């Protein structure tokens, strides 16, 4: 991305913020072990688990909240999947024209190293599309997509992606901190 020519200040600024978020998140993921990746701090934790076919899949796409119970707790693997596959990859699939073939989107890597690599690839696919838009298109309505996204701008989509990264990235950091202190 360093040799990329960015056409305008809005694109430049959003890419700079994404790079800062990427750097912080991936620093927190350094040396992540498979045990941490799948660690379930509570008994009803939602994660990424192997199926009968040996492929790892996310157990629950959208954990349900309710007023009678606390929000579900998810594993680091689930949060990495959520940022990479559900958010960034999903935005590319539904809100951009040139979509790569991703295959079965419910399948996710079963190891920390492969999960982080998949997240990095999903991140790059999303960022490259945001960078290619330029300021004029970044600030115009998307014109397609599920829900009300057709009338929203790509800038709003990028900012929404940053909210997801900050939210789930912070929780990944907390889960790592708790895992490292487990049993202390």
PDB file of C-alpha atoms in Angstrom:
ATOM      1  CA  UNK A   1       0.000   0.000   0.000  1.00  0.00           C
ATOM      2  CA  UNK A   2       2.999   2.328   0.468  1.00  0.00           C
ATOM      3  CA  UNK A   3       3.506   2.795  -3.299  1.00  0.00           C
ATOM      4  CA  UNK A   4      -0.200   3.463  -3.929  1.00  0.00           C
ATOM      5  CA  UNK A   5      -1.137   6.900  -5.281  1.00  0.00           C
ATOM      6  CA  UNK A   6      -4.092   8.189  -3.292  1.00  0.00           C
ATOM      7  CA  UNK A   7      -6.165  10.696  -5.235  1.00  0.00           C
ATOM      8  CA  UNK A   8      -7.688  12.845  -2.492  1.00  0.00           C
ATOM      9  CA  UNK A   9      -7.644  13.856   1.171  1.00  0.00           C
ATOM     10  CA  UNK A  10     -10.730  11.892   2.266  1.00  0.00           C
ATOM     11  CA  UNK A  11      -9.354   8.662   0.800  1.00  0.00           C
ATOM     12  CA  UNK A  12      -5.888   9.406   2.181  1.00  0.00           C
ATOM     13  CA  UNK A  13      -7.240  10.055   5.674  1.00  0.00           C
ATOM     14  CA  UNK A  14      -9.506   6.998   5.843  1.00  0.00           C
ATOM     15  CA  UNK A  15      -6.664   4.768   4.635  1.00  0.00           C
ATOM     16  CA  UNK A  16      -4.304   6.259   7.237  1.00  0.00           C
ATOM     17  CA  UNK A  17      -6.796   5.537  10.025  1.00  0.00           C
ATOM     18  CA  UNK A  18      -7.320   1.996   8.716  1.00  0.00           C
ATOM     19  CA  UNK A  19      -3.564   1.458   8.693  1.00  0.00           C
ATOM     20  CA  UNK A  20      -3.329   2.628  12.301  1.00  0.00           C
ATOM     21  CA  UNK A  21      -6.175   0.289  13.309  1.00  0.00           C
ATOM     22  CA  UNK A  22      -4.581  -2.597  11.364  1.00  0.00           C
ATOM     23  CA  UNK A  23      -1.220  -2.005  12.985  1.00  0.00           C
ATOM     24  CA  UNK A  24      -2.673  -1.951  16.498  1.00  0.00           C
ATOM     25  CA  UNK A  25      -4.824  -5.044  15.962  1.00  0.00           C
ATOM     26  CA  UNK A  26      -2.094  -7.121  14.344  1.00  0.00           C
ATOM     27  CA  UNK A  27       0.380  -6.116  17.078  1.00  0.00           C
ATOM     28  CA  UNK A  28      -2.112  -7.511  19.622  1.00  0.00           C
ATOM     29  CA  UNK A  29      -2.312 -10.731  17.578  1.00  0.00           C
ATOM     30  CA  UNK A  30       1.454 -11.356  17.551  1.00  0.00           C
ATOM     31  CA  UNK A  31       2.397 -14.757  18.955  1.00  0.00           C
ATOM     32  CA  UNK A  32      -1.250 -15.790  19.346  1.00  0.00           C
ATOM     33  CA  UNK A  33      -1.342 -19.507  20.106  1.00  0.00           C
ATOM     34  CA  UNK A  34      -3.951 -21.982  18.957  1.00  0.00           C
ATOM     35  CA  UNK A  35      -4.928 -22.471  22.603  1.00  0.00           C
ATOM     36  CA  UNK A  36      -5.634 -18.728  22.993  1.00  0.00           C
ATOM     37  CA  UNK A  37      -7.377 -18.599  19.614  1.00  0.00           C
ATOM     38  CA  UNK A  38      -9.912 -21.205  20.756  1.00  0.00           C
ATOM     39  CA  UNK A  39      -9.952 -20.397  24.492  1.00  0.00           C
ATOM     40  CA  UNK A  40     -13.467 -20.467  25.923  1.00  0.00           C
ATOM     41  CA  UNK A  41     -13.496 -18.452  29.148  1.00  0.00           C
ATOM     42  CA  UNK A  42     -17.107 -19.413  29.923  1.00  0.00           C
ATOM     43  CA  UNK A  43     -19.073 -22.620  29.427  1.00  0.00           C
ATOM     44  CA  UNK A  44     -21.475 -21.252  26.806  1.00  0.00           C
ATOM     45  CA  UNK A  45     -18.821 -19.502  24.727  1.00  0.00           C
ATOM     46  CA  UNK A  46     -19.365 -19.134  20.970  1.00  0.00           C
ATOM     47  CA  UNK A  47     -16.416 -20.116  18.806  1.00  0.00           C
ATOM     48  CA  UNK A  48     -15.104 -21.674  15.633  1.00  0.00           C
ATOM     49  CA  UNK A  49     -15.167 -25.463  15.896  1.00  0.00           C
ATOM     50  CA  UNK A  50     -14.440 -28.475  13.692  1.00  0.00           C
ATOM     51  CA  UNK A  51     -17.370 -30.210  12.064  1.00  0.00           C
ATOM     52  CA  UNK A  52     -17.756 -33.884  11.235  1.00  0.00           C
ATOM     53  CA  UNK A  53     -15.922 -33.177   7.961  1.00  0.00           C
ATOM     54  CA  UNK A  54     -12.891 -31.780   9.854  1.00  0.00           C
ATOM     55  CA  UNK A  55     -13.457 -28.235   8.570  1.00  0.00           C
ATOM     56  CA  UNK A  56     -13.722 -25.453  11.128  1.00  0.00           C
ATOM     57  CA  UNK A  57     -16.896 -23.387  11.011  1.00  0.00           C
ATOM     58  CA  UNK A  58     -18.299 -20.568  13.059  1.00  0.00           C
ATOM     59  CA  UNK A  59     -20.821 -21.939  15.547  1.00  0.00           C
ATOM     60  CA  UNK A  60     -23.165 -18.928  15.566  1.00  0.00           C
ATOM     61  CA  UNK A  61     -23.206 -16.118  13.014  1.00  0.00           C
ATOM     62  CA  UNK A  62     -25.038 -13.536  15.092  1.00  0.00           C
ATOM     63  CA  UNK A  63     -25.109 -14.213  18.843  1.00  0.00           C
ATOM     64  CA  UNK A  64     -28.430 -13.049  20.245  1.00  0.00           C
ATOM     65  CA  UNK A  65     -28.673 -10.605  23.111  1.00  0.00           C
ATOM     66  CA  UNK A  66     -31.652 -10.410  25.413  1.00  0.00           C
ATOM     67  CA  UNK A  67     -32.671  -8.237  28.363  1.00  0.00           C
ATOM     68  CA  UNK A  68     -32.848 -11.343  30.597  1.00  0.00           C
ATOM     69  CA  UNK A  69     -29.297 -12.566  29.949  1.00  0.00           C
ATOM     70  CA  UNK A  70     -25.846 -11.066  29.482  1.00  0.00           C
ATOM     71  CA  UNK A  71     -24.444 -10.735  25.959  1.00  0.00           C
ATOM     72  CA  UNK A  72     -22.827 -13.930  24.660  1.00  0.00           C
ATOM     73  CA  UNK A  73     -19.066 -14.367  25.078  1.00  0.00           C
ATOM     74  CA  UNK A  74     -17.093 -15.327  21.986  1.00  0.00           C
ATOM     75  CA  UNK A  75     -13.613 -16.698  21.387  1.00  0.00           C
ATOM     76  CA  UNK A  76     -10.760 -14.816  19.755  1.00  0.00           C
ATOM     77  CA  UNK A  77     -11.235 -17.105  16.732  1.00  0.00           C
ATOM     78  CA  UNK A  78     -14.871 -15.984  16.450  1.00  0.00           C
ATOM     79  CA  UNK A  79     -13.908 -12.297  16.716  1.00  0.00           C
ATOM     80  CA  UNK A  80     -11.178 -12.636  14.078  1.00  0.00           C
ATOM     81  CA  UNK A  81     -13.716 -14.423  11.856  1.00  0.00           C
ATOM     82  CA  UNK A  82     -16.259 -11.678  12.517  1.00  0.00           C
ATOM     83  CA  UNK A  83     -13.898  -8.850  11.530  1.00  0.00           C
ATOM     84  CA  UNK A  84     -12.411 -10.652   8.525  1.00  0.00           C
ATOM     85  CA  UNK A  85     -15.154 -12.799   7.067  1.00  0.00           C
ATOM     86  CA  UNK A  86     -18.454 -11.351   8.198  1.00  0.00           C
ATOM     87  CA  UNK A  87     -17.509  -7.673   8.037  1.00  0.00           C
ATOM     88  CA  UNK A  88     -14.655  -6.930   5.633  1.00  0.00           C
ATOM     89  CA  UNK A  89     -15.211  -9.876   3.280  1.00  0.00           C
ATOM     90  CA  UNK A  90     -18.973  -9.451   3.501  1.00  0.00           C
ATOM     91  CA  UNK A  91     -18.703  -5.770   2.576  1.00  0.00           C
ATOM     92  CA  UNK A  92     -16.616  -6.671  -0.479  1.00  0.00           C
ATOM     93  CA  UNK A  93     -19.111  -9.353  -1.531  1.00  0.00           C
ATOM     94  CA  UNK A  94     -22.263  -7.278  -1.149  1.00  0.00           C
ATOM     95  CA  UNK A  95     -21.097  -3.725  -1.816  1.00  0.00           C
ATOM     96  CA  UNK A  96     -18.494  -3.902  -4.580  1.00  0.00           C
ATOM     97  CA  UNK A  97     -18.778  -5.036  -8.187  1.00  0.00           C
ATOM     98  CA  UNK A  98     -15.602  -7.132  -8.602  1.00  0.00           C
ATOM     99  CA  UNK A  99     -16.054  -9.949  -6.109  1.00  0.00           C
ATOM    100  CA  UNK A 100     -13.520 -12.788  -5.861  1.00  0.00           C
ATOM    101  CA  UNK A 101     -14.797 -16.331  -5.369  1.00  0.00           C
ATOM    102  CA  UNK A 102     -14.572 -16.979  -1.634  1.00  0.00           C
ATOM    103  CA  UNK A 103     -16.132 -20.439  -1.579  1.00  0.00           C
ATOM    104  CA  UNK A 104     -17.891 -21.537   1.618  1.00  0.00           C
ATOM    105  CA  UNK A 105     -17.980 -18.440   3.848  1.00  0.00           C
ATOM    106  CA  UNK A 106     -18.862 -20.440   6.952  1.00  0.00           C
ATOM    107  CA  UNK A 107     -15.502 -22.245   6.820  1.00  0.00           C
ATOM    108  CA  UNK A 108     -12.737 -20.501   8.770  1.00  0.00           C
ATOM    109  CA  UNK A 109      -9.160 -21.544   9.618  1.00  0.00           C
ATOM    110  CA  UNK A 110      -8.746 -23.722  12.686  1.00  0.00           C
ATOM    111  CA  UNK A 111      -5.318 -22.387  13.654  1.00  0.00           C
ATOM    112  CA  UNK A 112      -4.343 -18.959  14.950  1.00  0.00           C
ATOM    113  CA  UNK A 113      -1.685 -18.479  12.274  1.00  0.00           C
ATOM    114  CA  UNK A 114      -4.087 -19.308   9.425  1.00  0.00           C
ATOM    115  CA  UNK A 115      -6.904 -17.252  10.986  1.00  0.00           C
ATOM    116  CA  UNK A 116      -4.663 -14.186  11.232  1.00  0.00           C
ATOM    117  CA  UNK A 117      -3.538 -14.736   7.637  1.00  0.00           C
ATOM    118  CA  UNK A 118      -7.161 -14.969   6.462  1.00  0.00           C
ATOM    119  CA  UNK A 119      -7.940 -11.744   8.356  1.00  0.00           C
ATOM    120  CA  UNK A 120      -4.954 -10.033   6.680  1.00  0.00           C
ATOM    121  CA  UNK A 121      -6.184 -11.132   3.245  1.00  0.00           C
ATOM    122  CA  UNK A 122      -9.756  -9.970   3.921  1.00  0.00           C
ATOM    123  CA  UNK A 123      -8.374  -6.669   5.214  1.00  0.00           C
ATOM    124  CA  UNK A 124      -6.300  -6.148   2.055  1.00  0.00           C
ATOM    125  CA  UNK A 125      -9.234  -6.975  -0.249  1.00  0.00           C
ATOM    126  CA  UNK A 126     -11.408  -4.405   1.522  1.00  0.00           C
ATOM    127  CA  UNK A 127      -8.757  -1.674   1.756  1.00  0.00           C
ATOM    128  CA  UNK A 128      -7.732  -2.048  -1.887  1.00  0.00           C
ATOM    129  CA  UNK A 129     -11.330  -1.445  -2.940  1.00  0.00           C
ATOM    130  CA  UNK A 130     -11.695   1.597  -0.683  1.00  0.00           C
ATOM    131  CA  UNK A 131      -8.396   2.993  -2.031  1.00  0.00           C
ATOM    132  CA  UNK A 132      -9.485   2.484  -5.647  1.00  0.00           C
ATOM    133  CA  UNK A 133     -12.684   4.496  -5.178  1.00  0.00           C
ATOM    134  CA  UNK A 134     -11.119   7.946  -4.942  1.00  0.00           C
ATOM    135  CA  UNK A 135     -12.723  10.819  -3.063  1.00  0.00           C
ATOM    136  CA  UNK A 136     -15.608  11.448  -5.459  1.00  0.00           C
ATOM    137  CA  UNK A 137     -16.854   7.838  -5.375  1.00  0.00           C
ATOM    138  CA  UNK A 138     -16.009   7.466  -1.660  1.00  0.00           C
ATOM    139  CA  UNK A 139     -18.474  10.273  -0.898  1.00  0.00           C
ATOM    140  CA  UNK A 140     -21.228   9.143  -3.304  1.00  0.00           C
ATOM    141  CA  UNK A 141     -24.040   6.670  -2.566  1.00  0.00           C
ATOM    142  CA  UNK A 142     -23.018   3.028  -2.983  1.00  0.00           C
ATOM    143  CA  UNK A 143     -26.014   2.273  -5.213  1.00  0.00           C
ATOM    144  CA  UNK A 144     -26.311  -1.411  -4.298  1.00  0.00           C
ATOM    145  CA  UNK A 145     -26.224  -3.768  -1.355  1.00  0.00           C
ATOM    146  CA  UNK A 146     -28.499  -5.251   1.279  1.00  0.00           C
ATOM    147  CA  UNK A 147     -30.684  -3.282   3.618  1.00  0.00           C
ATOM    148  CA  UNK A 148     -30.368   0.472   3.315  1.00  0.00           C
ATOM    149  CA  UNK A 149     -26.746   0.443   2.152  1.00  0.00           C
ATOM    150  CA  UNK A 150     -27.554   1.440  -1.447  1.00  0.00           C
ATOM    151  CA  UNK A 151     -28.302   4.998  -0.279  1.00  0.00           C
ATOM    152  CA  UNK A 152     -25.267   5.244   2.026  1.00  0.00           C
ATOM    153  CA  UNK A 153     -21.759   6.339   1.023  1.00  0.00           C
ATOM    154  CA  UNK A 154     -18.648   4.174   0.865  1.00  0.00           C
ATOM    155  CA  UNK A 155     -17.201   6.525   3.476  1.00  0.00           C
ATOM    156  CA  UNK A 156     -19.981   5.517   5.879  1.00  0.00           C
ATOM    157  CA  UNK A 157     -19.267   1.853   5.078  1.00  0.00           C
ATOM    158  CA  UNK A 158     -15.562   2.368   5.805  1.00  0.00           C
ATOM    159  CA  UNK A 159     -16.362   4.132   9.079  1.00  0.00           C
ATOM    160  CA  UNK A 160     -18.742   1.301  10.012  1.00  0.00           C
ATOM    161  CA  UNK A 161     -15.929  -1.188   9.318  1.00  0.00           C
ATOM    162  CA  UNK A 162     -13.646   0.835  11.617  1.00  0.00           C
ATOM    163  CA  UNK A 163     -16.261   0.650  14.388  1.00  0.00           C
ATOM    164  CA  UNK A 164     -16.360  -3.151  14.013  1.00  0.00           C
ATOM    165  CA  UNK A 165     -12.551  -3.376  14.047  1.00  0.00           C
ATOM    166  CA  UNK A 166     -12.297  -1.147  17.130  1.00  0.00           C
ATOM    167  CA  UNK A 167     -15.087  -2.967  18.973  1.00  0.00           C
ATOM    168  CA  UNK A 168     -13.981  -6.532  18.269  1.00  0.00           C
ATOM    169  CA  UNK A 169     -10.269  -5.699  18.231  1.00  0.00           C
ATOM    170  CA  UNK A 170     -10.535  -4.250  21.729  1.00  0.00           C
ATOM    171  CA  UNK A 171     -12.321  -7.368  22.903  1.00  0.00           C
ATOM    172  CA  UNK A 172      -9.611  -9.543  21.324  1.00  0.00           C
ATOM    173  CA  UNK A 173      -7.052  -7.581  23.337  1.00  0.00           C
ATOM    174  CA  UNK A 174      -9.040  -8.068  26.534  1.00  0.00           C
ATOM    175  CA  UNK A 175      -9.449 -11.802  25.892  1.00  0.00           C
ATOM    176  CA  UNK A 176      -5.676 -12.101  25.407  1.00  0.00           C
ATOM    177  CA  UNK A 177      -5.041 -10.194  28.639  1.00  0.00           C
ATOM    178  CA  UNK A 178      -7.451 -12.455  30.527  1.00  0.00           C
ATOM    179  CA  UNK A 179      -5.998 -15.627  28.972  1.00  0.00           C
ATOM    180  CA  UNK A 180      -2.469 -14.629  29.991  1.00  0.00           C
ATOM    181  CA  UNK A 181      -3.658 -14.084  33.561  1.00  0.00           C
ATOM    182  CA  UNK A 182      -5.729 -17.250  33.765  1.00  0.00           C
ATOM    183  CA  UNK A 183      -4.752 -19.233  36.817  1.00  0.00           C
ATOM    184  CA  UNK A 184      -2.559 -16.423  38.247  1.00  0.00           C
TER     185      UNK A 184
END
